[in-house]
Amino acid sequence: MPLDDAALAWLALALVPELLPRRTFALVERFGTPRAVLEAPAGALAAADVPPAVVASLGTAAGRARAETLKLARAGATLVAWSDGAYPPALRHIAQPPLVLAVRGSLGEPDEPAIAIVGARRASEYGRHMAAELARQLAQAGVTVVSGLAAGVDAAAHHAALAAGGRTVAVLGTGIDRVYPKWHRELARAVAGQGALVSEFPCGSPPLQFHFPRRNRIISGLTRGTIVVEAADDSGSLITARHALEQDRQVFAVPGPVGVPAHHGPNRLIQQGAKLVLSARDVIEELWPELLPRLAARRAAAAEAALSAPERQILAAIGPEGRHVDDVIRQAAVPPGAALETLLALELRGLVCQLPGKRFCRRAA
């Protein structure tokens, strides 16, 4: 679908690397429209304190924008510009919102709940496990998981959200037509099919070092909060957490052993007021309490799916209204010792609860 003139003009401005978004918005306010900025005489631009090199770049930006649209089409990507209704509302309120986004996949509904999960590339087994568990539980509750497609924590979060049947979004530090690291090509394809790949960088942009801190503001900006799983003192994940605070979003952190460098970042964030996270419930209680019943229902369904045949038999014998222990034993037709042992196991797993008078009932989701 061809871009309208406004979107094409925003794209042209985005392709002038010397202009940061805030400066670009100031110029659009001064001249009236993005097209007017592109067509402004050199003298008028100079009067607005635009350097000669930037004036020259603006003169060729429209042609580069037309070429970029062809590259986007070849990459199977669409362009979402500041002027589009599809532009994410959450990003409109951050300090340096991207002028345009290249998107492969679907950004989802504007009001869908979303959380960022970020952390170390060289994550420990514990870090990858925690990232995956949080992403899985949050995805099951209907929360979109946003991360950066990097190795370690990012990859664990994306994989787990996909496996749970949820949505996940990856914000890239490259052009939309490139994948970094290269071995995440299949993961990127899966994310685009069950969520979206997003980039503010032109097609062909390599994974330059400064791209990653810059893209982190978009990771936090797309969400209501950011979870930091593992991060050393110089980790880019702490940049994401700082952006989240500046954007008035919630920051969460997974604690770790004192003295281990990979946990310095999250532990310090907790000291500074970040909410300590042990499970997805901690996040959902804080941001979306209305999703708690859904989380409990999915957990109960998963627990029941893992039941052994004797456990299913006892659970069925309890019934929806609950029964006295003697009636459960009689209904299940199992020896009393085995029945009591199974009831205890079900109670410890949170599937049944014991009431006064030796009655048992199934725990509500």
CSV table of C-alpha atoms in Angstrom, one decimal:
chain,number,residue,atom,x,y,z
A,1,MET,CA,0.0,0.0,0.0
A,2,PRO,CA,1.6,3.3,-1.1
A,3,LEU,CA,2.5,5.8,1.7
A,4,ASP,CA,0.5,9.0,1.9
A,5,ASP,CA,2.4,12.3,1.5
A,6,ALA,CA,2.6,13.0,5.3
A,7,ALA,CA,4.0,9.6,6.1
A,8,LEU,CA,6.6,9.9,3.3
A,9,ALA,CA,7.6,13.3,4.6
A,10,TRP,CA,8.1,12.0,8.1
A,11,LEU,CA,10.2,9.2,6.7
A,12,ALA,CA,12.3,11.7,4.8
A,13,LEU,CA,13.0,13.6,8.0
A,14,ALA,CA,13.8,10.4,9.9
A,15,LEU,CA,16.5,9.7,7.3
A,16,VAL,CA,18.4,12.8,8.2
A,17,PRO,CA,20.6,11.3,10.9
A,18,GLU,CA,21.8,14.6,12.3
A,19,LEU,CA,18.3,15.5,13.3
A,20,LEU,CA,17.1,14.0,16.6
A,21,PRO,CA,13.3,13.6,17.0
A,22,ARG,CA,13.0,16.5,19.4
A,23,ARG,CA,14.8,18.9,17.0
A,24,THR,CA,12.7,17.6,14.1
A,25,PHE,CA,9.4,18.2,16.0
A,26,ALA,CA,10.6,21.8,16.7
A,27,LEU,CA,11.3,22.4,13.0
A,28,VAL,CA,7.8,21.0,12.0
A,29,GLU,CA,6.2,23.3,14.6
A,30,ARG,CA,8.1,26.2,13.1
A,31,PHE,CA,7.4,25.5,9.4
A,32,GLY,CA,3.9,24.0,9.8
A,33,THR,CA,4.3,20.5,8.3
A,34,PRO,CA,7.0,17.9,7.7
A,35,ARG,CA,6.7,18.6,3.9
A,36,ALA,CA,7.2,22.3,4.6
A,37,VAL,CA,10.5,21.6,6.4
A,38,LEU,CA,11.7,19.6,3.4
A,39,GLU,CA,10.8,22.3,1.0
A,40,ALA,CA,12.0,25.3,3.1
A,41,PRO,CA,14.6,27.5,1.4
A,42,ALA,CA,18.2,27.2,2.6
A,43,GLY,CA,18.0,30.8,4.1
A,44,ALA,CA,14.9,30.0,6.1
A,45,LEU,CA,16.5,26.8,7.5
A,46,ALA,CA,19.7,28.7,8.3
A,47,ALA,CA,17.6,31.3,10.2
A,48,ALA,CA,16.2,28.3,12.2
A,49,ASP,CA,19.9,27.5,13.2
A,50,VAL,CA,20.0,24.4,10.9
A,51,PRO,CA,23.7,23.7,10.0
A,52,PRO,CA,24.7,23.8,6.3
A,53,ALA,CA,25.4,20.0,6.3
A,54,VAL,CA,21.8,19.3,7.6
A,55,VAL,CA,20.4,21.7,5.0
A,56,ALA,CA,22.1,19.7,2.3
A,57,SER,CA,20.9,16.4,3.8
A,58,LEU,CA,17.3,17.7,3.9
A,59,GLY,CA,17.6,18.5,0.2
A,60,THR,CA,18.1,14.9,-0.8
A,61,ALA,CA,15.9,13.3,1.9
A,62,ALA,CA,12.8,13.0,-0.2
A,63,GLY,CA,14.6,10.9,-2.8
A,64,ARG,CA,16.1,8.7,-0.1
A,65,ALA,CA,12.6,8.2,1.4
A,66,ARG,CA,11.2,6.9,-1.9
A,67,ALA,CA,14.1,4.5,-2.1
A,68,GLU,CA,13.5,3.4,1.5
A,69,THR,CA,9.9,2.5,0.7
A,70,LEU,CA,11.1,0.0,-1.9
A,71,LYS,CA,13.5,-1.6,0.6
A,72,LEU,CA,10.8,-1.9,3.2
A,73,ALA,CA,8.5,-3.6,0.6
A,74,ARG,CA,11.3,-6.1,-0.2
A,75,ALA,CA,11.7,-6.8,3.5
A,76,GLY,CA,8.0,-7.5,3.9
A,77,ALA,CA,7.7,-4.5,6.3
A,78,THR,CA,5.2,-1.7,6.7
A,79,LEU,CA,5.9,1.9,7.8
A,80,VAL,CA,4.1,3.4,10.7
A,81,ALA,CA,4.7,7.2,10.8
A,82,TRP,CA,4.0,9.8,13.5
A,83,SER,CA,1.0,10.9,11.4
A,84,ASP,CA,-0.6,7.5,11.3
A,85,GLY,CA,-3.5,6.4,13.5
A,86,ALA,CA,-1.6,3.1,14.0
A,87,TYR,CA,1.3,4.8,15.7
A,88,PRO,CA,1.6,3.3,19.2
A,89,PRO,CA,-0.1,5.8,21.6
A,90,ALA,CA,2.4,4.9,24.4
A,91,LEU,CA,5.3,6.2,22.3
A,92,ARG,CA,3.7,9.6,21.7
A,93,HIS,CA,4.4,10.6,25.3
A,94,ILE,CA,8.1,9.7,25.6
A,95,ALA,CA,10.9,12.3,25.4
A,96,GLN,CA,12.3,11.3,22.0
A,97,PRO,CA,9.6,9.4,20.1
A,98,PRO,CA,10.7,7.9,16.8
A,99,LEU,CA,9.4,9.7,13.8
A,100,VAL,CA,8.7,6.4,12.0
A,101,LEU,CA,8.7,2.7,12.8
A,102,ALA,CA,9.4,-0.1,10.3
A,103,VAL,CA,7.2,-3.1,11.4
A,104,ARG,CA,7.1,-6.8,10.4
A,105,GLY,CA,4.1,-8.4,11.9
A,106,SER,CA,1.4,-6.7,13.9
A,107,LEU,CA,1.8,-4.1,16.7
A,108,GLY,CA,-1.4,-5.2,18.3
A,109,GLU,CA,-4.2,-3.2,19.8
A,110,PRO,CA,-3.3,0.2,21.2
A,111,ASP,CA,-4.5,-0.6,24.7
A,112,GLU,CA,-3.2,-4.1,25.1
A,113,PRO,CA,-1.1,-4.7,28.2
A,114,ALA,CA,2.6,-5.0,27.5
A,115,ILE,CA,5.7,-5.5,29.7
A,116,ALA,CA,9.4,-5.3,28.8
A,117,ILE,CA,11.8,-8.1,30.0
A,118,VAL,CA,15.5,-7.3,29.6
A,119,GLY,CA,18.8,-8.5,31.0
A,120,ALA,CA,22.2,-9.8,30.4
A,121,ARG,CA,23.3,-11.3,27.0
A,122,ARG,CA,25.6,-13.7,28.8
A,123,ALA,CA,22.8,-14.7,31.2
A,124,SER,CA,23.2,-17.5,33.8
A,125,GLU,CA,20.9,-20.5,33.7
A,126,TYR,CA,19.0,-18.9,36.6
A,127,GLY,CA,18.6,-15.7,34.6
A,128,ARG,CA,17.3,-17.5,31.5
A,129,HIS,CA,15.0,-19.6,33.7
A,130,MET,CA,13.5,-16.5,35.5
A,131,ALA,CA,13.1,-14.6,32.2
A,132,ALA,CA,11.4,-17.6,30.6
A,133,GLU,CA,9.1,-18.2,33.6
A,134,LEU,CA,8.0,-14.6,33.9
A,135,ALA,CA,7.4,-14.3,30.1
A,136,ARG,CA,5.5,-17.6,30.0
A,137,GLN,CA,3.2,-16.6,32.9
A,138,LEU,CA,2.7,-13.1,31.6
A,139,ALA,CA,1.9,-14.3,28.1
A,140,GLN,CA,-0.6,-16.8,29.5
A,141,ALA,CA,-2.3,-13.9,31.3
A,142,GLY,CA,-2.6,-12.0,28.0
A,143,VAL,CA,0.3,-9.6,28.4
A,144,THR,CA,2.6,-8.9,25.4
A,145,VAL,CA,6.3,-9.4,26.1
A,146,VAL,CA,8.6,-6.8,24.7
A,147,SER,CA,12.4,-7.3,24.4
A,148,GLY,CA,15.3,-6.7,22.1
A,149,LEU,CA,16.0,-10.1,20.4
A,150,ALA,CA,19.5,-10.2,21.9
A,151,ALA,CA,21.1,-13.4,23.2
A,152,GLY,CA,20.5,-14.4,26.8
A,153,VAL,CA,17.6,-12.9,28.7
A,154,ASP,CA,15.9,-11.4,25.6
A,155,ALA,CA,15.9,-14.6,23.7
A,156,ALA,CA,14.6,-16.6,26.7
A,157,ALA,CA,11.7,-14.2,27.1
A,158,HIS,CA,10.8,-14.2,23.4
A,159,HIS,CA,10.9,-18.0,23.2
A,160,ALA,CA,8.8,-18.5,26.3
A,161,ALA,CA,6.1,-16.0,25.2
A,162,LEU,CA,5.9,-17.8,21.8
A,163,ALA,CA,5.7,-21.2,23.4
A,164,ALA,CA,2.9,-20.0,25.7
A,165,GLY,CA,0.9,-18.9,22.6
A,166,GLY,CA,1.2,-15.2,23.6
A,167,ARG,CA,2.3,-12.1,21.7
A,168,THR,CA,5.9,-10.8,21.8
A,169,VAL,CA,7.5,-7.7,20.2
A,170,ALA,CA,11.3,-7.4,19.4
A,171,VAL,CA,12.7,-3.9,19.1
A,172,LEU,CA,15.8,-4.1,16.9
A,173,GLY,CA,19.1,-2.3,16.9
A,174,THR,CA,19.5,-2.8,13.2
A,175,GLY,CA,17.4,-2.1,10.1
A,176,ILE,CA,14.2,-4.2,9.8
A,177,ASP,CA,15.8,-6.2,7.1
A,178,ARG,CA,18.6,-7.5,9.3
A,179,VAL,CA,18.7,-9.8,12.3
A,180,TYR,CA,21.3,-9.6,15.0
A,181,PRO,CA,22.6,-11.9,16.2
A,182,LYS,CA,22.4,-13.8,12.9
A,183,TRP,CA,21.5,-17.1,14.6
A,184,HIS,CA,18.2,-15.6,15.7
A,185,ARG,CA,16.8,-15.6,12.2
A,186,GLU,CA,14.3,-18.3,13.0
A,187,LEU,CA,13.4,-16.6,16.3
A,188,ALA,CA,12.9,-13.3,14.5
A,189,ARG,CA,10.6,-15.1,11.9
A,190,ALA,CA,8.5,-16.6,14.8
A,191,VAL,CA,8.2,-13.2,16.6
A,192,ALA,CA,7.0,-11.5,13.4
A,193,GLY,CA,4.4,-14.3,13.0
A,194,GLN,CA,3.1,-14.0,16.6
A,195,GLY,CA,3.8,-10.4,17.3
A,196,ALA,CA,6.1,-7.9,15.6
A,197,LEU,CA,9.6,-6.9,14.8
A,198,VAL,CA,10.1,-3.1,15.1
A,199,SER,CA,12.9,-0.8,14.1
A,200,GLU,CA,13.4,3.0,13.8
A,201,PHE,CA,16.7,2.5,11.8
A,202,PRO,CA,16.8,2.5,7.9
A,203,CYS,CA,17.0,-0.7,6.0
A,204,GLY,CA,20.5,-2.1,5.9
A,205,SER,CA,21.6,-0.5,9.2
A,206,PRO,CA,24.2,-2.7,10.9
A,207,PRO,CA,24.3,-3.4,14.6
A,208,LEU,CA,26.3,-0.4,15.6
A,209,GLN,CA,27.1,0.0,19.3
A,210,PHE,CA,25.2,3.2,19.8
A,211,HIS,CA,22.0,1.8,18.2
A,212,PHE,CA,21.3,-0.4,21.2
A,213,PRO,CA,21.1,2.2,23.9
A,214,ARG,CA,19.0,4.3,21.6
A,215,ARG,CA,16.5,1.6,20.8
A,216,ASN,CA,16.1,0.9,24.6
A,217,ARG,CA,13.8,3.9,25.0
A,218,ILE,CA,11.4,2.3,22.6
A,219,ILE,CA,11.5,-1.0,24.5
A,220,SER,CA,10.5,0.7,27.7
A,221,GLY,CA,8.2,3.2,25.9
A,222,LEU,CA,6.0,0.5,24.3
A,223,THR,CA,5.2,-0.9,27.8
A,224,ARG,CA,3.7,-0.1,31.2
A,225,GLY,CA,6.8,-1.4,33.0
A,226,THR,CA,10.3,-3.0,32.6
A,227,ILE,CA,11.6,-6.1,34.4
A,228,VAL,CA,15.3,-6.3,34.7
A,229,VAL,CA,16.4,-9.9,35.3
A,230,GLU,CA,20.2,-9.9,35.3
A,231,ALA,CA,22.4,-6.8,34.7
A,232,ALA,CA,26.0,-5.9,35.6
A,233,ASP,CA,26.7,-2.3,36.6
A,234,ASP,CA,27.5,-1.2,33.0
A,235,SER,CA,24.6,-3.2,31.4
A,236,GLY,CA,22.4,-1.7,28.7
A,237,SER,CA,19.4,-3.1,30.6
A,238,LEU,CA,19.9,-0.4,33.2
A,239,ILE,CA,19.6,2.2,30.4
A,240,THR,CA,16.2,0.7,29.6
A,241,ALA,CA,15.3,0.9,33.3
A,242,ARG,CA,16.3,4.6,33.4
A,243,HIS,CA,14.3,5.3,30.3
A,244,ALA,CA,11.3,3.6,32.0
A,245,LEU,CA,11.6,5.8,35.0
A,246,GLU,CA,11.9,9.0,32.9
A,247,GLN,CA,8.8,7.9,31.0
A,248,ASP,CA,6.9,7.4,34.2
A,249,ARG,CA,6.7,3.7,33.8
A,250,GLN,CA,7.1,1.1,36.5
A,251,VAL,CA,10.5,-0.7,37.1
A,252,PHE,CA,10.7,-4.2,38.4
A,253,ALA,CA,13.8,-6.3,39.3
A,254,VAL,CA,14.5,-9.9,39.9
A,255,PRO,CA,16.8,-10.3,43.0
A,256,GLY,CA,20.0,-12.4,43.0
A,257,PRO,CA,22.9,-13.3,45.2
A,258,VAL,CA,24.9,-10.5,46.8
A,259,GLY,CA,28.4,-10.1,45.3
A,260,VAL,CA,27.6,-11.7,42.0
A,261,PRO,CA,28.3,-9.0,39.3
A,262,ALA,CA,25.4,-10.1,37.1
A,263,HIS,CA,23.0,-9.3,39.9
A,264,HIS,CA,24.5,-5.9,41.0
A,265,GLY,CA,22.1,-4.0,38.7
A,266,PRO,CA,18.8,-5.6,39.8
A,267,ASN,CA,19.8,-5.6,43.4
A,268,ARG,CA,20.7,-1.9,43.2
A,269,LEU,CA,17.4,-1.1,41.5
A,270,ILE,CA,15.6,-2.8,44.3
A,271,GLN,CA,17.5,-0.7,46.8
A,272,GLN,CA,16.5,2.4,44.9
A,273,GLY,CA,12.8,1.6,44.9
A,274,ALA,CA,12.2,-0.9,42.1
A,275,LYS,CA,9.5,-3.5,42.9
A,276,LEU,CA,11.1,-6.9,43.7
A,277,VAL,CA,9.7,-9.6,41.4
A,278,LEU,CA,9.5,-13.3,42.2
A,279,SER,CA,6.7,-14.2,39.8
A,280,ALA,CA,4.4,-12.8,37.2
A,281,ARG,CA,1.7,-12.3,39.9
A,282,ASP,CA,3.9,-9.5,41.4
A,283,VAL,CA,3.8,-7.6,38.1
A,284,ILE,CA,0.1,-8.2,37.4
A,285,GLU,CA,-1.0,-7.2,40.9
A,286,GLU,CA,0.8,-3.9,40.4
A,287,LEU,CA,-0.2,-3.1,36.8
A,288,TRP,CA,-3.2,-5.1,35.7
A,289,PRO,CA,-5.0,-6.6,38.8
A,290,GLU,CA,-8.0,-7.4,36.5
A,291,LEU,CA,-5.9,-10.1,34.9
A,292,LEU,CA,-5.3,-12.1,38.1
A,293,PRO,CA,-8.3,-14.4,37.6
A,294,ARG,CA,-7.0,-15.3,34.1
A,295,LEU,CA,-3.5,-16.0,35.5
A,296,ALA,CA,-4.9,-18.2,38.2
A,297,ALA,CA,-7.1,-20.1,35.7
A,298,ARG,CA,-4.2,-20.8,33.4
A,299,ARG,CA,-2.0,-21.9,36.3
A,300,ALA,CA,-4.8,-24.3,37.5
A,301,ALA,CA,-5.3,-25.6,34.0
A,302,ALA,CA,-1.6,-26.3,33.6
A,303,ALA,CA,-1.4,-28.0,37.0
A,304,GLU,CA,-4.4,-30.2,36.2
A,305,ALA,CA,-2.8,-31.1,32.8
A,306,ALA,CA,0.2,-32.5,34.7
A,307,LEU,CA,-1.9,-34.7,37.0
A,308,SER,CA,-1.3,-38.4,37.3
A,309,ALA,CA,-4.2,-40.8,36.8
A,310,PRO,CA,-4.7,-41.4,40.6
A,311,GLU,CA,-4.7,-37.6,41.2
A,312,ARG,CA,-7.3,-37.1,38.4
A,313,GLN,CA,-9.4,-39.8,40.0
A,314,ILE,CA,-9.3,-38.1,43.4
A,315,LEU,CA,-10.0,-34.6,42.0
A,316,ALA,CA,-13.0,-35.9,40.1
A,317,ALA,CA,-14.3,-37.6,43.2
A,318,ILE,CA,-14.2,-34.3,45.1
A,319,GLY,CA,-16.6,-32.8,42.5
A,320,PRO,CA,-17.5,-29.1,42.0
A,321,GLU,CA,-19.3,-28.8,45.4
A,322,GLY,CA,-16.7,-30.6,47.6
A,323,ARG,CA,-17.1,-33.7,49.7
A,324,HIS,CA,-16.3,-35.2,53.1
A,325,VAL,CA,-13.0,-37.2,53.0
A,326,ASP,CA,-14.9,-40.5,53.5
A,327,ASP,CA,-17.2,-39.7,50.6
A,328,VAL,CA,-14.1,-38.9,48.4
A,329,ILE,CA,-12.5,-42.3,49.3
A,330,ARG,CA,-15.7,-44.1,48.6
A,331,GLN,CA,-16.4,-42.3,45.3
A,332,ALA,CA,-12.8,-42.7,44.1
A,333,ALA,CA,-12.7,-46.4,45.1
A,334,VAL,CA,-9.1,-46.2,46.3
A,335,PRO,CA,-7.5,-47.4,49.6
A,336,PRO,CA,-7.8,-44.7,52.4
A,337,GLY,CA,-4.0,-44.4,52.8
A,338,ALA,CA,-3.5,-43.7,49.1
A,339,ALA,CA,-6.4,-41.3,49.0
A,340,LEU,CA,-5.1,-39.3,51.9
A,341,GLU,CA,-1.7,-39.1,50.4
A,342,THR,CA,-3.0,-37.9,47.1
A,343,LEU,CA,-5.3,-35.3,48.8
A,344,LEU,CA,-2.3,-33.9,50.6
A,345,ALA,CA,-0.3,-33.7,47.3
A,346,LEU,CA,-3.2,-31.9,45.6
A,347,GLU,CA,-3.5,-29.5,48.6
A,348,LEU,CA,0.2,-28.7,48.5
A,349,ARG,CA,-0.1,-28.0,44.7
A,350,GLY,CA,-2.9,-25.5,45.4
A,351,LEU,CA,-5.6,-27.5,43.6
A,352,VAL,CA,-7.7,-28.4,46.6
A,353,CYS,CA,-8.2,-27.0,50.1
A,354,GLN,CA,-9.4,-28.6,53.3
A,355,LEU,CA,-12.4,-27.2,55.1
A,356,PRO,CA,-13.5,-27.7,58.7
A,357,GLY,CA,-15.1,-31.1,59.3
A,358,LYS,CA,-12.7,-33.0,57.1
A,359,ARG,CA,-14.3,-31.7,53.9
A,360,PHE,CA,-12.3,-31.1,50.7
A,361,CYS,CA,-13.1,-28.8,47.9
A,362,ARG,CA,-11.5,-27.8,44.6
A,363,ARG,CA,-9.7,-24.4,45.0
A,364,ALA,CA,-11.2,-21.7,42.9
A,365,ALA,CA,-9.0,-20.3,40.1
